[in-house]
Amino acid sequence: NEIEGLAARYCEGDDIVVLINTAESGEWISGAVDDQTNEFDPSTVGTYELKYAVDEDGCKDTATVSTIVYPVPKFELGKDTSVCAGSSIELSVAQDTTNISWSTGSTDTSIQVSARGIVWAEKRYNGCSFRDSLFVEVISAPQVDLGADSLMCGDGVRIVNVNASEATYEWNDGYNGGGQREIRTTGTYSVVVTNKCGSDADEVNLEFLPYVCDIFIPNAFTPNGDGTNDLFKPSGNVDLTSFKVFNRWGEMLYSADDPK
């Protein structure tokens, strides 16, 4: 009567083992083995003495094998995290009676991390090992630019994009959040953006005209010096870069590049 298939040692959580008995019939007198399937589950730390008994002519022939299930040195590095550009964070693992190794090649209990990427640590004890990892992102202090103060057409829109990693956003008008925002109403808009690397703020004054910015060009004027309609010019919310006047026959009568 012999028991086969059992190793001398296991690590906590190893795969279930199916034991083989050379005897044709018998019973396990150890509760660590399933009587129906002959399975030993090394999921619990401890020292095990497994016994299988066979009746032979009224006497019990008992086969005994032993094994040890060692603990896995479990730990947690923590959740994914971030580091400010130009600085570093410390990651650490308790030493205990284990051996430690890091993805950086270090064997110390702690390391300094300043670059983006996956970092892992591994602990080993009695031939059993456990590894945990996390992702480190590199972020920067916010930079905010709402653009220049502007006079906008009545159907206009100012699109601003305020975005920073792991940031909070405080708008003076109660608007919530960052990202792209469309502004269509006259007013002063300011925002303070803050994350663990710093903060930045900006303000913009926007005036939206009560009408759509059509360009009006008169078809006549009276340059008689009476102060009324003395000047021929386009009106509206326009920037004049060049000005040319033609008669009905296509002849150019006047040309200027001076916006005044």
Coordinates of C-alpha atoms in Angstrom, one line a residue:
N1 CA 0.0 0.0 0.0
E2 CA 1.7 3.2 -1.2
I3 CA 0.6 6.8 -1.9
E4 CA 2.0 8.5 -5.0
G5 CA 1.7 12.0 -6.4
L6 CA 2.4 14.1 -3.3
A7 CA 5.3 16.5 -3.3
A8 CA 7.3 17.3 -0.2
R9 CA 6.3 21.0 -0.3
Y10 CA 3.7 23.3 -1.7
C11 CA 3.0 27.0 -1.8
E12 CA -0.3 28.3 -0.5
G13 CA -2.8 28.3 -3.3
D14 CA -1.0 25.8 -5.6
D15 CA -3.1 23.6 -7.9
I16 CA -5.1 20.7 -6.4
V17 CA -3.2 17.4 -6.4
V18 CA -4.8 14.0 -7.3
L19 CA -3.2 11.3 -5.2
I20 CA -2.8 7.7 -6.4
N21 CA -3.1 4.7 -4.1
T22 CA -1.5 1.4 -5.1
A23 CA -3.9 -0.5 -3.0
E24 CA -7.2 -1.5 -4.7
S25 CA -9.5 -0.4 -1.9
G26 CA -9.2 1.4 1.4
E27 CA -10.0 4.7 3.0
W28 CA -8.4 8.0 3.9
I29 CA -8.1 8.5 7.6
S30 CA -6.9 12.0 7.1
G31 CA -9.5 14.8 6.6
A32 CA -7.1 16.7 4.3
V33 CA -7.9 14.4 1.3
D34 CA -11.3 14.1 -0.4
D35 CA -12.5 10.5 -0.1
Q36 CA -14.3 10.6 -3.4
T37 CA -11.8 12.2 -5.7
N38 CA -8.5 11.6 -3.8
E39 CA -7.7 15.3 -4.1
F40 CA -5.4 17.2 -1.8
D41 CA -5.9 21.0 -1.9
P42 CA -2.8 22.9 -0.8
S43 CA -4.8 26.1 -0.2
T44 CA -4.2 26.3 3.6
V45 CA -0.8 26.7 5.2
G46 CA 0.3 23.9 7.5
T47 CA 2.1 20.6 7.9
Y48 CA 0.0 17.6 6.7
E49 CA 0.4 13.9 7.4
L50 CA -1.8 12.0 4.9
K51 CA -2.8 8.4 5.7
Y52 CA -4.5 5.8 3.6
A53 CA -5.6 2.5 5.4
V54 CA -6.4 -0.8 3.8
D55 CA -7.9 -3.9 5.5
E56 CA -5.8 -7.0 5.0
D57 CA -6.9 -10.1 6.8
G58 CA -8.5 -8.1 9.6
C59 CA -5.4 -5.9 10.1
K60 CA -5.0 -2.3 8.8
D61 CA -2.2 -1.6 6.5
T62 CA -1.6 2.2 6.6
A63 CA 0.4 4.2 4.2
T64 CA 1.6 7.6 5.3
V65 CA 3.0 10.6 3.4
S66 CA 3.8 14.1 4.6
T67 CA 4.0 17.5 3.0
I68 CA 4.2 21.2 4.1
V69 CA 2.2 24.0 2.6
Y70 CA 4.2 27.3 3.0
P71 CA 2.6 30.7 3.1
V72 CA 2.8 33.0 0.1
P73 CA 4.2 36.4 1.2
K74 CA 1.2 38.5 0.0
F75 CA 1.3 42.3 0.1
E76 CA -0.1 45.3 -1.7
L77 CA 1.8 48.2 -3.4
G78 CA -1.4 50.2 -3.6
K79 CA -3.5 51.6 -6.4
D80 CA -2.2 53.2 -9.6
T81 CA -0.8 56.6 -8.8
S82 CA 0.9 59.6 -10.3
V83 CA 4.0 61.7 -9.8
C84 CA 4.6 65.4 -10.6
A85 CA 7.1 66.0 -13.4
G86 CA 10.5 66.6 -12.0
S87 CA 9.8 64.9 -8.7
S88 CA 9.5 61.4 -7.4
I89 CA 7.4 59.2 -5.1
E90 CA 8.5 56.4 -2.7
L91 CA 7.2 52.9 -3.0
S92 CA 7.9 50.5 -0.1
V93 CA 7.3 46.9 0.9
A94 CA 7.8 45.5 4.4
Q95 CA 10.9 43.3 4.7
D96 CA 9.7 40.7 7.3
T97 CA 11.8 37.6 6.7
T98 CA 11.4 37.7 3.0
N99 CA 13.6 38.6 0.0
I100 CA 12.5 41.5 -2.1
S101 CA 13.1 42.4 -5.7
W102 CA 11.8 45.3 -7.8
S103 CA 11.3 45.9 -11.5
T104 CA 14.1 48.5 -11.3
G105 CA 16.6 45.8 -10.2
S106 CA 16.7 47.1 -6.6
T107 CA 16.5 44.7 -3.7
D108 CA 15.8 47.4 -1.0
T109 CA 12.6 47.7 0.9
S110 CA 11.8 50.9 -0.9
I111 CA 12.5 52.7 -4.2
Q112 CA 12.0 56.2 -5.7
V113 CA 10.0 56.4 -8.9
S114 CA 10.0 59.4 -11.2
A115 CA 9.2 57.9 -14.6
R116 CA 6.0 56.8 -16.2
G117 CA 5.3 53.1 -16.4
I118 CA 4.5 49.8 -14.6
V119 CA 6.4 49.2 -11.4
W120 CA 6.3 45.8 -9.7
A121 CA 7.8 44.3 -6.5
E122 CA 8.2 40.6 -5.6
K123 CA 8.6 39.0 -2.2
R124 CA 10.0 35.4 -1.8
Y125 CA 9.8 33.2 1.3
N126 CA 10.7 29.5 1.5
G127 CA 10.5 29.2 -2.2
C128 CA 7.1 30.8 -2.5
S129 CA 6.8 34.2 -4.2
F130 CA 4.2 36.9 -4.7
R131 CA 4.2 39.9 -7.0
D132 CA 2.2 43.0 -7.1
S133 CA 2.3 45.9 -9.6
L134 CA 0.9 49.4 -10.2
F135 CA 1.0 52.0 -12.9
V136 CA 2.7 55.3 -12.3
E137 CA 1.7 58.3 -14.5
V138 CA 3.7 61.6 -14.7
I139 CA 1.5 64.7 -14.6
S140 CA 2.3 68.4 -14.7
A141 CA 0.9 71.5 -13.0
P142 CA -2.1 73.0 -14.8
Q143 CA -1.7 75.7 -17.5
V144 CA -4.8 77.7 -18.2
D145 CA -5.5 80.0 -21.2
L146 CA -9.0 81.3 -21.8
G147 CA -7.9 83.5 -24.7
A148 CA -8.0 87.3 -25.2
D149 CA -10.8 89.6 -24.2
S150 CA -13.1 89.9 -27.2
L151 CA -16.2 91.5 -28.7
M152 CA -18.2 88.8 -30.2
C153 CA -21.0 88.7 -32.8
G154 CA -24.5 88.0 -31.5
D155 CA -24.4 84.5 -32.9
G156 CA -20.8 83.9 -31.9
V157 CA -19.4 81.5 -29.4
R158 CA -16.1 81.3 -27.6
I159 CA -14.8 77.8 -27.2
V160 CA -12.3 77.2 -24.4
N161 CA -10.5 74.0 -23.4
V162 CA -9.4 73.7 -19.8
N163 CA -7.8 70.4 -19.0
A164 CA -5.3 69.1 -16.5
S165 CA -4.6 65.7 -14.9
E166 CA -6.2 64.9 -11.6
A167 CA -7.5 68.5 -11.3
T168 CA -10.4 70.4 -9.7
Y169 CA -12.0 73.3 -11.5
E170 CA -13.5 76.4 -9.8
W171 CA -15.4 78.7 -12.2
N172 CA -16.7 82.1 -11.0
D173 CA -20.1 81.5 -12.6
G174 CA -20.7 78.1 -11.1
Y175 CA -19.9 76.0 -14.1
N176 CA -18.6 72.6 -13.1
G177 CA -15.7 70.6 -14.6
G178 CA -13.0 71.0 -17.2
G179 CA -12.6 70.0 -20.8
Q180 CA -14.2 71.9 -23.7
R181 CA -16.7 74.6 -22.9
E182 CA -18.8 76.8 -25.1
I183 CA -19.5 80.4 -23.9
R184 CA -22.3 82.4 -25.6
T185 CA -23.2 85.0 -23.0
T186 CA -21.6 88.4 -22.2
G187 CA -19.6 88.4 -19.0
T188 CA -16.3 88.0 -17.2
Y189 CA -15.3 84.3 -16.9
S190 CA -12.5 83.1 -14.6
V191 CA -11.3 79.6 -13.6
V192 CA -8.8 78.3 -11.1
V193 CA -7.4 74.8 -11.9
T194 CA -5.6 72.9 -9.2
N195 CA -3.9 69.5 -8.9
K196 CA -1.3 68.1 -6.6
C197 CA 1.5 69.6 -8.7
G198 CA 0.2 73.2 -8.5
S199 CA -2.5 75.6 -9.7
D200 CA -3.2 78.1 -12.4
A201 CA -5.9 80.6 -13.2
D202 CA -7.1 82.9 -16.0
E203 CA -9.8 85.4 -16.7
V204 CA -11.5 86.6 -19.9
N205 CA -14.0 89.4 -20.6
L206 CA -16.4 88.6 -23.4
E207 CA -19.1 90.9 -24.9
F208 CA -21.6 89.4 -27.3
L209 CA -23.4 92.0 -29.4
P210 CA -27.2 92.0 -29.4
Y211 CA -27.2 91.4 -33.2
V212 CA -25.5 89.2 -35.8
C213 CA -22.4 90.9 -37.2
D214 CA -23.6 91.8 -40.6
I215 CA -21.3 94.2 -42.6
F216 CA -23.1 97.3 -43.9
I217 CA -21.7 99.3 -46.8
P218 CA -23.6 102.4 -47.8
N219 CA -24.3 103.1 -51.5
A220 CA -24.0 106.9 -51.2
F221 CA -22.5 109.6 -48.9
T222 CA -22.5 113.4 -48.7
P223 CA -18.9 114.7 -48.1
N224 CA -20.1 118.3 -47.6
G225 CA -18.6 118.8 -44.1
D226 CA -21.9 119.0 -42.2
G227 CA -21.0 116.1 -40.0
T228 CA -23.6 113.8 -41.4
N229 CA -22.6 111.0 -43.7
D230 CA -19.4 112.8 -44.6
L231 CA -17.4 109.5 -44.6
F232 CA -17.8 106.5 -46.8
K233 CA -16.9 103.4 -44.8
P234 CA -18.2 99.9 -44.0
S235 CA -19.7 99.5 -40.5
G236 CA -20.2 96.5 -38.2
N237 CA -17.8 94.4 -36.1
V238 CA -15.2 94.2 -38.8
D239 CA -11.4 94.6 -39.0
L240 CA -10.6 96.7 -42.1
T241 CA -7.4 95.5 -43.8
S242 CA -7.8 97.1 -47.2
F243 CA -10.4 99.3 -48.9
K244 CA -11.1 99.7 -52.6
V245 CA -13.9 101.7 -54.3
F246 CA -15.0 100.9 -57.9
N247 CA -17.5 102.6 -60.1
R248 CA -20.2 100.8 -62.0
W249 CA -17.9 100.2 -64.9
G250 CA -15.3 98.4 -62.8
E251 CA -12.9 101.3 -62.6
M252 CA -11.1 101.6 -59.3
L253 CA -11.6 105.1 -57.9
Y254 CA -9.9 104.7 -54.5
S255 CA -7.5 102.2 -52.8
A256 CA -6.0 102.2 -49.3
D257 CA -4.4 99.7 -46.9
D258 CA -4.6 102.0 -43.9
P259 CA -7.5 100.7 -41.7
K260 CA -8.2 104.4 -40.7

